[in-house]
PDB file of C-alpha atoms in Angstrom:
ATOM      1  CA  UNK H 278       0.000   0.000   0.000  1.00  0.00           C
ATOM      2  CA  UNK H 279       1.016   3.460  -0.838  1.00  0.00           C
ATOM      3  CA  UNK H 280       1.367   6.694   1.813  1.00  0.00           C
ATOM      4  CA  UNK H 281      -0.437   9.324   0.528  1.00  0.00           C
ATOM      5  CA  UNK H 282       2.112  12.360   0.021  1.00  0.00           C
ATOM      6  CA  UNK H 283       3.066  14.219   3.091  1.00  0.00           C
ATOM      7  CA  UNK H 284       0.712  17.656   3.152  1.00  0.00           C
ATOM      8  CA  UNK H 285       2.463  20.774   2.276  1.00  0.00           C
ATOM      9  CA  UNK H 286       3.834  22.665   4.934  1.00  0.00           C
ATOM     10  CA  UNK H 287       3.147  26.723   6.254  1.00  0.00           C
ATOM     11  CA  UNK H 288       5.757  28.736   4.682  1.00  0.00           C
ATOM     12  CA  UNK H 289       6.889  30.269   7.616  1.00  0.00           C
ATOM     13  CA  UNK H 290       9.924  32.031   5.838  1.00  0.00           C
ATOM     14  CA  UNK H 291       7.742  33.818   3.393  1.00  0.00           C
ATOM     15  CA  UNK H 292       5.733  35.403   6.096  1.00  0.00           C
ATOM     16  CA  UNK H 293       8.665  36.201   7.894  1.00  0.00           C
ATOM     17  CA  UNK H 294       9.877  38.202   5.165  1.00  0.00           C
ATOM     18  CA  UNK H 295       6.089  39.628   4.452  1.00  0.00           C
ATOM     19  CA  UNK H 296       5.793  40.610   8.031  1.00  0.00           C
ATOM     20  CA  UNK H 297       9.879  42.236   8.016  1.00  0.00           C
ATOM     21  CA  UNK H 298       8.687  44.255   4.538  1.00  0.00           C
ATOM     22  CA  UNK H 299       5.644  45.687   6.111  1.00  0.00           C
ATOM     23  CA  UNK H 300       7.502  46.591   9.214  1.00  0.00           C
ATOM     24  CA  UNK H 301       9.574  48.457   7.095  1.00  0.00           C
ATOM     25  CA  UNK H 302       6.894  50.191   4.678  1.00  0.00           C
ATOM     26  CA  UNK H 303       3.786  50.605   6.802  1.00  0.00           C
ATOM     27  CA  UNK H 304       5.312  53.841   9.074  1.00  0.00           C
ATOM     28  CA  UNK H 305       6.526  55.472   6.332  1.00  0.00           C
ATOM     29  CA  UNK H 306       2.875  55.038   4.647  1.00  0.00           C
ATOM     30  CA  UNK H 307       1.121  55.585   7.618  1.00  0.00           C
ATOM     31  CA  UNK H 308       2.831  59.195   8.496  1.00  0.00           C
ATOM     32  CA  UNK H 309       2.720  59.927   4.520  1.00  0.00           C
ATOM     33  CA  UNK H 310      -1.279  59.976   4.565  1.00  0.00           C
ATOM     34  CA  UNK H 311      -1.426  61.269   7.889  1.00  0.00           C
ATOM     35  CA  UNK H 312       0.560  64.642   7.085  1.00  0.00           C
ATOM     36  CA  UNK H 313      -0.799  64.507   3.879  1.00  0.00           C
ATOM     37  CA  UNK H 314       0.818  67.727   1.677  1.00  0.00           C
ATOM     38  CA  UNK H 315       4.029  67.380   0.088  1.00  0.00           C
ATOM     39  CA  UNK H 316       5.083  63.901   1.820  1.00  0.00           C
ATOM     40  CA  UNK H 317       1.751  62.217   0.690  1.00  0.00           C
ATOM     41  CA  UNK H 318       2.015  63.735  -3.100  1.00  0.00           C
ATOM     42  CA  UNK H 319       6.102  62.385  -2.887  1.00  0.00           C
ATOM     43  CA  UNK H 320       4.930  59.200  -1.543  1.00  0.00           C
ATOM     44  CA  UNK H 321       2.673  59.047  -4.256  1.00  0.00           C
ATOM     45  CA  UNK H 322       4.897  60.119  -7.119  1.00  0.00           C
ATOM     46  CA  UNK H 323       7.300  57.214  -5.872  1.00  0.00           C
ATOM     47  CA  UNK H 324       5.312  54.349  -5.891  1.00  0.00           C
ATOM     48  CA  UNK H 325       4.246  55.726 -10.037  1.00  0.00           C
ATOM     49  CA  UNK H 326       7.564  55.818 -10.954  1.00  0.00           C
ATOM     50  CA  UNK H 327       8.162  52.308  -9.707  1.00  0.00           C
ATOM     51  CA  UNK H 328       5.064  50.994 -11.054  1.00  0.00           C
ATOM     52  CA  UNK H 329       5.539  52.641 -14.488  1.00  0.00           C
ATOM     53  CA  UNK H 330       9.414  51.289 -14.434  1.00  0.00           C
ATOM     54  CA  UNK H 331       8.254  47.942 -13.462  1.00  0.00           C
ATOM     55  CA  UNK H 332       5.251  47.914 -15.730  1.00  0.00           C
ATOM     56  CA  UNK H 333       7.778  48.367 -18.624  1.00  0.00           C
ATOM     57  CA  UNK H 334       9.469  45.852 -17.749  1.00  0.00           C
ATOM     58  CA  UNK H 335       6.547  43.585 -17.868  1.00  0.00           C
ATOM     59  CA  UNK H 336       5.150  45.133 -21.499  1.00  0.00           C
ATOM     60  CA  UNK H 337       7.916  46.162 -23.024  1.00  0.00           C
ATOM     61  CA  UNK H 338      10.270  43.808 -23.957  1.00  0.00           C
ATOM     62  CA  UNK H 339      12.505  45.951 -26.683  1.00  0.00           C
ATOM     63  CA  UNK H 340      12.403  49.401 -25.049  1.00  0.00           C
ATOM     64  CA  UNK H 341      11.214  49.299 -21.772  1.00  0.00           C
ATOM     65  CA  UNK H 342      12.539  52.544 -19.990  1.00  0.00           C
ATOM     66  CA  UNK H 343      11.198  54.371 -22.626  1.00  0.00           C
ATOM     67  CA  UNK H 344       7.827  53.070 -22.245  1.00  0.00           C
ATOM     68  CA  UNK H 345       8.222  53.385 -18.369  1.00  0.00           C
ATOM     69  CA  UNK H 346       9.091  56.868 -19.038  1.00  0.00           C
ATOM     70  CA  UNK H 347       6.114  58.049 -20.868  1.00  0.00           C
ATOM     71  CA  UNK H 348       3.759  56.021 -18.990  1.00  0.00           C
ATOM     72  CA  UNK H 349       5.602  57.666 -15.486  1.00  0.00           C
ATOM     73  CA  UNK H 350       5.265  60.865 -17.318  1.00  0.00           C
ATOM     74  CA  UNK H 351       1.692  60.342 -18.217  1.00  0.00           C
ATOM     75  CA  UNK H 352       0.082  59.226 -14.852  1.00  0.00           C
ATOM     76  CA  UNK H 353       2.497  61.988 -12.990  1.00  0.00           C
ATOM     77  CA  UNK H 354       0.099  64.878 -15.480  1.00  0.00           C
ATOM     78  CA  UNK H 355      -2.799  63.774 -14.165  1.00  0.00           C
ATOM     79  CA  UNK H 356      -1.796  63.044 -10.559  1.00  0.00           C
ATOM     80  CA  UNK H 357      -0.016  66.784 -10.444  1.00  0.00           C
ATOM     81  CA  UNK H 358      -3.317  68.881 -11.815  1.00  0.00           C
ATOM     82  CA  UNK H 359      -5.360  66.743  -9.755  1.00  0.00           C
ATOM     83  CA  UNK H 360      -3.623  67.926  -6.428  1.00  0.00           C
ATOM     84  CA  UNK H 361      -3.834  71.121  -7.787  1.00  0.00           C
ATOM     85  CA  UNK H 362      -8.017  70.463  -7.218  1.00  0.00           C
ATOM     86  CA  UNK H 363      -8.932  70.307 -10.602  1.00  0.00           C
ATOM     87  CA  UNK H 364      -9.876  66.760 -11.414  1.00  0.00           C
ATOM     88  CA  UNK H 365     -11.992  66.968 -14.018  1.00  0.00           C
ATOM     89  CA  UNK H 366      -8.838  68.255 -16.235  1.00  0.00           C
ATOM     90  CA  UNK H 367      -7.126  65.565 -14.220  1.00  0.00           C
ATOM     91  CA  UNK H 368      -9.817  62.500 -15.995  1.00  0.00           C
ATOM     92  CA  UNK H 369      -9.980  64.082 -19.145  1.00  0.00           C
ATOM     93  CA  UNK H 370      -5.403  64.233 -19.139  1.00  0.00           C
ATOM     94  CA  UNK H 371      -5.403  60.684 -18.138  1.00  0.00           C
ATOM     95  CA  UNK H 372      -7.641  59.994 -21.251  1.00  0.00           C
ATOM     96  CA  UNK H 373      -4.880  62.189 -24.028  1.00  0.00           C
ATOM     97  CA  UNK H 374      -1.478  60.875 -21.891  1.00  0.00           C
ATOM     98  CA  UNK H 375      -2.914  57.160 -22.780  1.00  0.00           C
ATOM     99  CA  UNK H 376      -3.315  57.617 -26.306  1.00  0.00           C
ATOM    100  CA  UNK H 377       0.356  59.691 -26.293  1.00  0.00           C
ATOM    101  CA  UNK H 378       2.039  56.844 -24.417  1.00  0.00           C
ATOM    102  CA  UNK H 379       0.178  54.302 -27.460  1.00  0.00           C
ATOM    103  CA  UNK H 380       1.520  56.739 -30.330  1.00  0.00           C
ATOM    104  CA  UNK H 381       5.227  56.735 -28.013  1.00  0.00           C
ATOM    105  CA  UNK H 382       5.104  53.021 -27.630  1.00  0.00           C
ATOM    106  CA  UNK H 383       4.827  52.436 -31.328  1.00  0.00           C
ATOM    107  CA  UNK H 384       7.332  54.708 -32.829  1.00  0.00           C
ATOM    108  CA  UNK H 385       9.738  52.258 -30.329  1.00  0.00           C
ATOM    109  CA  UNK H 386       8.424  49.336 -31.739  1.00  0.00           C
ATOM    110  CA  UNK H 387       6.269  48.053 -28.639  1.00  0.00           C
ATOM    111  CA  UNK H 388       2.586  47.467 -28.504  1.00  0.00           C
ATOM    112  CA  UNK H 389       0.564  50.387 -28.550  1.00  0.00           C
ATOM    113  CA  UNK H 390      -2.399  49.104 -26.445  1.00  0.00           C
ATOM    114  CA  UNK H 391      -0.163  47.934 -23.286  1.00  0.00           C
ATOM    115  CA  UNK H 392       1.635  51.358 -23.209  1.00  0.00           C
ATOM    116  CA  UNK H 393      -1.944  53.048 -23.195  1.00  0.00           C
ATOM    117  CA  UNK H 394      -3.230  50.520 -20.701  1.00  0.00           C
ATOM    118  CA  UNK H 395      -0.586  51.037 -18.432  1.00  0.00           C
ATOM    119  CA  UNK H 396      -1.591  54.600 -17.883  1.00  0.00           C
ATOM    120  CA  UNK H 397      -5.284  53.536 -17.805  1.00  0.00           C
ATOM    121  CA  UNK H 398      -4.256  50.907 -15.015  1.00  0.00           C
ATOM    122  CA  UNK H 399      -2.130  53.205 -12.780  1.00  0.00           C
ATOM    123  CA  UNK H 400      -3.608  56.427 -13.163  1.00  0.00           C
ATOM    124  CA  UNK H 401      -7.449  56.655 -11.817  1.00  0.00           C
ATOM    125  CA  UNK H 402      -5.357  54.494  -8.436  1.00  0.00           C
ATOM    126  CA  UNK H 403      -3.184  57.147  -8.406  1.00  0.00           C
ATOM    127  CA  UNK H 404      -5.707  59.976  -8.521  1.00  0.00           C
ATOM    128  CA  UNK H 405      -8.291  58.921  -6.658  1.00  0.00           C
ATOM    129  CA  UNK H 406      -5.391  58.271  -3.791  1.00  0.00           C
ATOM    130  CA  UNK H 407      -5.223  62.410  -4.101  1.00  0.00           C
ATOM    131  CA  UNK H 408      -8.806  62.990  -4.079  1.00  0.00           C
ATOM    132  CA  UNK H 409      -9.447  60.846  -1.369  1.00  0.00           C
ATOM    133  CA  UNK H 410      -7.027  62.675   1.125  1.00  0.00           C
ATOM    134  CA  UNK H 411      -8.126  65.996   0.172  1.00  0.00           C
ATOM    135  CA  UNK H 412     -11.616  65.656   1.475  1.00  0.00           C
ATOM    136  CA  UNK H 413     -13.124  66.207   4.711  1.00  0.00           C
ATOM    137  CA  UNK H 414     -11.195  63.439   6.744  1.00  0.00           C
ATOM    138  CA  UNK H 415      -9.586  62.508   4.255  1.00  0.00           C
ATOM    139  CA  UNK H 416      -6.336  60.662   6.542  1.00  0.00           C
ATOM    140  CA  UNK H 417      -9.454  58.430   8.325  1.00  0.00           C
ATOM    141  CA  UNK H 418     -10.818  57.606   4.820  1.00  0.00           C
ATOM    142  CA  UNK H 419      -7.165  56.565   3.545  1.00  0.00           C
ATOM    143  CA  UNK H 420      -6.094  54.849   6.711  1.00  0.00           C
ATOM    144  CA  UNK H 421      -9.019  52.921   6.556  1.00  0.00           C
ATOM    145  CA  UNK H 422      -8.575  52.307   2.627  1.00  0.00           C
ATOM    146  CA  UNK H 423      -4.916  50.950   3.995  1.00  0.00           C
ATOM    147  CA  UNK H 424      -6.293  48.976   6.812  1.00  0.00           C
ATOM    148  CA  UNK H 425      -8.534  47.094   4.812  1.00  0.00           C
ATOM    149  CA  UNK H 426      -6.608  46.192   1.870  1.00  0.00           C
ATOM    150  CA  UNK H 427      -3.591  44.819   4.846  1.00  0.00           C
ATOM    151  CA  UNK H 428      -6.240  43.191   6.646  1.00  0.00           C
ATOM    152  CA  UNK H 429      -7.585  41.551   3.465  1.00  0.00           C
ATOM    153  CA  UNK H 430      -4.181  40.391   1.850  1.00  0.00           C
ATOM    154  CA  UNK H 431      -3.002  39.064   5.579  1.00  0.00           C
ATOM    155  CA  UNK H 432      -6.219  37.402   6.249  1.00  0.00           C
ATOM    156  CA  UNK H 433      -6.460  35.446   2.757  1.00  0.00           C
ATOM    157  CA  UNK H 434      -2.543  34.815   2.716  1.00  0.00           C
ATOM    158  CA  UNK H 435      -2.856  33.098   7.007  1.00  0.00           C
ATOM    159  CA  UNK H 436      -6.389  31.165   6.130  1.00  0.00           C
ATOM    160  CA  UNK H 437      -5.430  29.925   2.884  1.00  0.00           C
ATOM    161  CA  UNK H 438      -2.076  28.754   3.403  1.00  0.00           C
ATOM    162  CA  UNK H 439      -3.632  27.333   6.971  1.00  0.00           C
ATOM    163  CA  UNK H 440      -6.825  26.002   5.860  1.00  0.00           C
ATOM    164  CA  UNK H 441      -6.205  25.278   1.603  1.00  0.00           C
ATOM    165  CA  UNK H 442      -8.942  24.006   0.042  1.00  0.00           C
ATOM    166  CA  UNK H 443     -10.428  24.520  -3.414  1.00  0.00           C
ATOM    167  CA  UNK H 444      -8.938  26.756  -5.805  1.00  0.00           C
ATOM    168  CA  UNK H 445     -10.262  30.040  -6.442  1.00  0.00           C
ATOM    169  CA  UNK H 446      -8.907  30.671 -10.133  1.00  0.00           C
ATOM    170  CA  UNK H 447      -6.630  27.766 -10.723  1.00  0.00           C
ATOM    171  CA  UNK H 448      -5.851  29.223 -14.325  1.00  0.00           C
ATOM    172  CA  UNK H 449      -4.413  32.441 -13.659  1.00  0.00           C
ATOM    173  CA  UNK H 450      -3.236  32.115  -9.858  1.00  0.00           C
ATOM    174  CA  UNK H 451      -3.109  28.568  -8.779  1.00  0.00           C
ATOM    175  CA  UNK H 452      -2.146  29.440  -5.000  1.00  0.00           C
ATOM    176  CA  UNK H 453      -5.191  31.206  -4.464  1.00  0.00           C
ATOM    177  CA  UNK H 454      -8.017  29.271  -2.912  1.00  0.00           C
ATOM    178  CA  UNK H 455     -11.837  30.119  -1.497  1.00  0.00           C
ATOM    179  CA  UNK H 456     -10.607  29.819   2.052  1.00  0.00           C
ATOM    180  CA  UNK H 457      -8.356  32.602   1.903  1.00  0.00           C
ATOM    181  CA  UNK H 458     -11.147  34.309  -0.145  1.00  0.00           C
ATOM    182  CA  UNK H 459     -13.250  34.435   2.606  1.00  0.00           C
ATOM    183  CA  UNK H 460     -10.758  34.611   5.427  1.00  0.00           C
ATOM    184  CA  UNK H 461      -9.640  37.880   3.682  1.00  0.00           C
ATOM    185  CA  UNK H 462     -13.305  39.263   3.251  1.00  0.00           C
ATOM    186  CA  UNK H 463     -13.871  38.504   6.337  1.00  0.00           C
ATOM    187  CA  UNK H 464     -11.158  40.416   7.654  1.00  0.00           C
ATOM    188  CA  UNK H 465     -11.590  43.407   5.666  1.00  0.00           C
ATOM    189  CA  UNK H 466     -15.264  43.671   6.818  1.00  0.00           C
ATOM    190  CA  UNK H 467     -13.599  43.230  10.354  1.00  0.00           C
ATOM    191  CA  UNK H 468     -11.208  45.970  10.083  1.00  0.00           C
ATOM    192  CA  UNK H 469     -13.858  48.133   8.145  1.00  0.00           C
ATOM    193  CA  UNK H 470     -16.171  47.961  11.314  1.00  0.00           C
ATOM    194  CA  UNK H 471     -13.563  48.662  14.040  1.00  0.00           C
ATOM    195  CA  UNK H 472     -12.514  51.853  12.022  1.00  0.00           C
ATOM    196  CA  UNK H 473     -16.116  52.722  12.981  1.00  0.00           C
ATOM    197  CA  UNK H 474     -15.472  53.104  17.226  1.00  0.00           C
ATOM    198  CA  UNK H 475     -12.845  55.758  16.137  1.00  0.00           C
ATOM    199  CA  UNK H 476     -14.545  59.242  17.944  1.00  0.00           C
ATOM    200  CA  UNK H 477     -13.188  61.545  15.152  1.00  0.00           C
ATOM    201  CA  UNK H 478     -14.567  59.004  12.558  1.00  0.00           C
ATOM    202  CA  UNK H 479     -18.116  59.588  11.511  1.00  0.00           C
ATOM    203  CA  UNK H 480     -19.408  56.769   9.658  1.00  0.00           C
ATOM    204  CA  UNK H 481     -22.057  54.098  11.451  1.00  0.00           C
ATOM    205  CA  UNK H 482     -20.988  50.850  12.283  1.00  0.00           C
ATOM    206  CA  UNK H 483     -23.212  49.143   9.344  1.00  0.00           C
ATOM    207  CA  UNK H 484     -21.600  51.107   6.496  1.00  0.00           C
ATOM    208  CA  UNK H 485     -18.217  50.895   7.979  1.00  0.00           C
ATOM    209  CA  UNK H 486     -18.378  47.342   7.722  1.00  0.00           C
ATOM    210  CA  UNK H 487     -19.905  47.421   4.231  1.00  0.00           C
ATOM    211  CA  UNK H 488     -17.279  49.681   3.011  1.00  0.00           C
ATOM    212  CA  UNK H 489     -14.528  47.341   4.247  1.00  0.00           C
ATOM    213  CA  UNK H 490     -16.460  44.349   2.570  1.00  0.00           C
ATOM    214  CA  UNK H 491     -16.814  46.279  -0.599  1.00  0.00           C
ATOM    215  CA  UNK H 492     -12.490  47.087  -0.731  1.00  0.00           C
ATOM    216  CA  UNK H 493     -11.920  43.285   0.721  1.00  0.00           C
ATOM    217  CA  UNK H 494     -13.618  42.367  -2.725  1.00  0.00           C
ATOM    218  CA  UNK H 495     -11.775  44.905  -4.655  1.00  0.00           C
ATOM    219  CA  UNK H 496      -8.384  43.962  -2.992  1.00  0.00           C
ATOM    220  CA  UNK H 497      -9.298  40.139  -4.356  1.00  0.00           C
ATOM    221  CA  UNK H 498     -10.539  41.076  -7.756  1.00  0.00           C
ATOM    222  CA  UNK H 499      -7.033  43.523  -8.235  1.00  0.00           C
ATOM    223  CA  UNK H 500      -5.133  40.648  -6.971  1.00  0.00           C
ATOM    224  CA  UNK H 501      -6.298  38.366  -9.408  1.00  0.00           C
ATOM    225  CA  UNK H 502      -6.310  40.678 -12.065  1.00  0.00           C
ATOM    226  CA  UNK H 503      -2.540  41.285 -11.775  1.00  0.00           C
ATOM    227  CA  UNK H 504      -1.825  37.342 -11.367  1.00  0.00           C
ATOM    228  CA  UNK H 505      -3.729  37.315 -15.118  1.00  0.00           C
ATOM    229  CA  UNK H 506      -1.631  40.191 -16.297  1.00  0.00           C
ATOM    230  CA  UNK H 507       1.696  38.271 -15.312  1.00  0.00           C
ATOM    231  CA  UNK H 508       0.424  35.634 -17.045  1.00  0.00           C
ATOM    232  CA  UNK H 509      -0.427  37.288 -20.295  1.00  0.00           C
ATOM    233  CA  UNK H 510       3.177  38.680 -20.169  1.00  0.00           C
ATOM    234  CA  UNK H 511       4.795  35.295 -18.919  1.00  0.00           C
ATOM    235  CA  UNK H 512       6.426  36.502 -15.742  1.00  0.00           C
ATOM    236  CA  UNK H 513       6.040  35.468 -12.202  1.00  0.00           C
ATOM    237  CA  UNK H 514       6.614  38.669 -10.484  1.00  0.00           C
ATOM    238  CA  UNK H 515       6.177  42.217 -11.482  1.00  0.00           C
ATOM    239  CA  UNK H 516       9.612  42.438  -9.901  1.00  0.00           C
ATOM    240  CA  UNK H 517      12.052  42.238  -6.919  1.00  0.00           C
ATOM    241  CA  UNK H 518      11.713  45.844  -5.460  1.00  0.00           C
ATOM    242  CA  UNK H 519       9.977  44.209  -1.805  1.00  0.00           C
ATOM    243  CA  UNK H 520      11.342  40.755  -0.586  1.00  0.00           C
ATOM    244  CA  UNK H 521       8.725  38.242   0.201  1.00  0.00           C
ATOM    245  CA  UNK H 522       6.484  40.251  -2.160  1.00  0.00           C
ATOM    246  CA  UNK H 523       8.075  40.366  -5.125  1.00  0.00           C
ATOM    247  CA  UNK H 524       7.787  43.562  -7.145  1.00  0.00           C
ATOM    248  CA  UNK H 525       5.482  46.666  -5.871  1.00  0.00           C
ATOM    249  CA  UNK H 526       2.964  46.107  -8.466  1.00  0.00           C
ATOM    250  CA  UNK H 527       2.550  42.853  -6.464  1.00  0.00           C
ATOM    251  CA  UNK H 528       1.917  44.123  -3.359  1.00  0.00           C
ATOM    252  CA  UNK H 529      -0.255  46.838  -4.422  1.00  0.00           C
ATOM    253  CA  UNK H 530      -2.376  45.337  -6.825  1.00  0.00           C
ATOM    254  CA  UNK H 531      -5.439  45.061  -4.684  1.00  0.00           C
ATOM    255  CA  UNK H 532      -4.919  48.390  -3.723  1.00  0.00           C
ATOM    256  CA  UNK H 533      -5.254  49.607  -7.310  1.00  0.00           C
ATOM    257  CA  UNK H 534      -8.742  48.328  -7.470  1.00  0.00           C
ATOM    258  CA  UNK H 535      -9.891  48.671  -3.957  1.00  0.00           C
ATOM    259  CA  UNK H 536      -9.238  52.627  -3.910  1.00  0.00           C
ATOM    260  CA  UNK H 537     -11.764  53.257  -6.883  1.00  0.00           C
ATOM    261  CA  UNK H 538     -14.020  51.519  -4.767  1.00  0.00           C
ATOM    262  CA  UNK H 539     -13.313  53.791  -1.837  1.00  0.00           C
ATOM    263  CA  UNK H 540     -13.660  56.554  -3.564  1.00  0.00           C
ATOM    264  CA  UNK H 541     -17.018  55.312  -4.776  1.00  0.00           C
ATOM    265  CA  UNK H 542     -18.041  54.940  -1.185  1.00  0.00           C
ATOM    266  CA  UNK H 543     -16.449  58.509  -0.092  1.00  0.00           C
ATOM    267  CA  UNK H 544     -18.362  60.155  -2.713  1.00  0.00           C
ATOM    268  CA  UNK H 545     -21.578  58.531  -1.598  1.00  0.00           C
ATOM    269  CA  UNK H 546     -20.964  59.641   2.013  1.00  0.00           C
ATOM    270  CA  UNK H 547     -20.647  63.174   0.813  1.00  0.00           C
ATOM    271  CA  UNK H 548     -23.955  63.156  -0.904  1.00  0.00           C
ATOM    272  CA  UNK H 549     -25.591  61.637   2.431  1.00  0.00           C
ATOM    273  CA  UNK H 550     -24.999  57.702   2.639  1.00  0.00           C
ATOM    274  CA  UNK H 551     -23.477  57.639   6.401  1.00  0.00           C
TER     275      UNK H 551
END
């Protein structure tokens, strides 16, 4: 009789080195959207350049800084007039930088529609990241767009690797299974509510709880978004910028989805939804 395989153990070494990264990032976030001004829009302007380098990389096979250039370039317009508090400007720039970084991307003999994508991807994260802080409590709305998307991403990466299971979307990201689905919902939601028994915070219990369900979902759908975009391009990490990560792109990724949804819910508070 055959022994069934021996079951695969907890990597304890990657979480070490997740746990060492965000010990090393988180402050430096946290007093970034706190301070807001100049530190927040730097903090900002980082993390495009990085994503824009390392989105080259990905798309862009025969010119690559080029590409991260333009696409840097283009998100940066946007993200610049909107902290100057004109966003509409800010939409329509992110609309005429895409199709520049296409025409750029094609006189260098890379594909037009991942150039203009790349802006398309990057930017509205980007901007809404501005708009966000500058409204009324803005630093409580970002914190808690932070403290979601952590609690989601720690949650799904402890219950999945604990409990396994099924596989959520064995074609595109084959680690990934329901367990840690809904062990990172349900820590989002978690997180969401508790942001609620802040004083200075004035959102009800119900929606704070909703809101942090709606960016646990977002963080899940960006993650597995990106995990189909390495695919398409045929790499396993966006990069090596964060150790136990891999590249930024891969540790924000569910933050590029999950902010357009707080957004959403910020501009619904401000027409009356507490």
């Amino acid at each position: 009789m055959t022994s069934s395989p021996p079951a695969k153990r907890f990597d304890w070494s990657n979480l070490g080195l997740r746990a060492a990264s965000a010990v090393v990032l988180a402050p430096a976030v946290v007093a970034a959207v706190w301070f807001g001004g100049w530190p927040y829009l730097v903090m900002i302007a980082i993390g495009v350049a990085l994503l824009a380098i390392e989105w080259g990389g990905m798309s862009a096979p025969v010119s690559p800084t080029r590409v991260a250039a333009v696409v840097a370039a283009a998100v940066l317009i946007s993200v610049f007039v909107g902290y100057r508090g004109d966003f509409a400007w800010a939409w329509g720039a992110i609309l005429l930088t895409a199709a520049g970084a296409a025409v750029v991307a094609r006189g260098v003999a890379e594909r037009p529609a991942d150039a203009a994508y790349g802006v398309l991807y990057i930017a509205p994260a980007a901007l809404c990241l501005v708009w966000l802080r500058q409204t009324d409590q803005g630093h409580w709305w970002v914190m808690m767009l932070f403290a979601a998307t952590w609690a989601a991403d720690i949650g799904a990466f402890l219950v999945g690797s604990a409990l396994k299971g099924p596989k959520l979307w064995p074609r595109f990201s084959p680690n990934k299974t329901w367990s840690g689905f809904v062990g990172g919902l349900l820590a989002a939601t978690a997180v969401g509510a508790m942001m609620a028994a802040l004083p200075a915070f004035r959102l009800n219990l119900l929606a704070a709880a909703f809101v942090g369900l709606a960016v646990g979902l977002a963080t899940m759908a960006g993650d597995l978004w990106e995990s189909a975009i390495k695919r398409r391009f045929g790499v396993k990490d966006s990069g090596d910028l964060i150790p136990g990560h891999g590249g930024l792109l891969d540790r924000v990724d569910g933050l590029m989805f999950a902010v357009v949804v707080m957004a959403l819910a910020r501009l619904a508070n401000q027409w009356g939804w507490h």
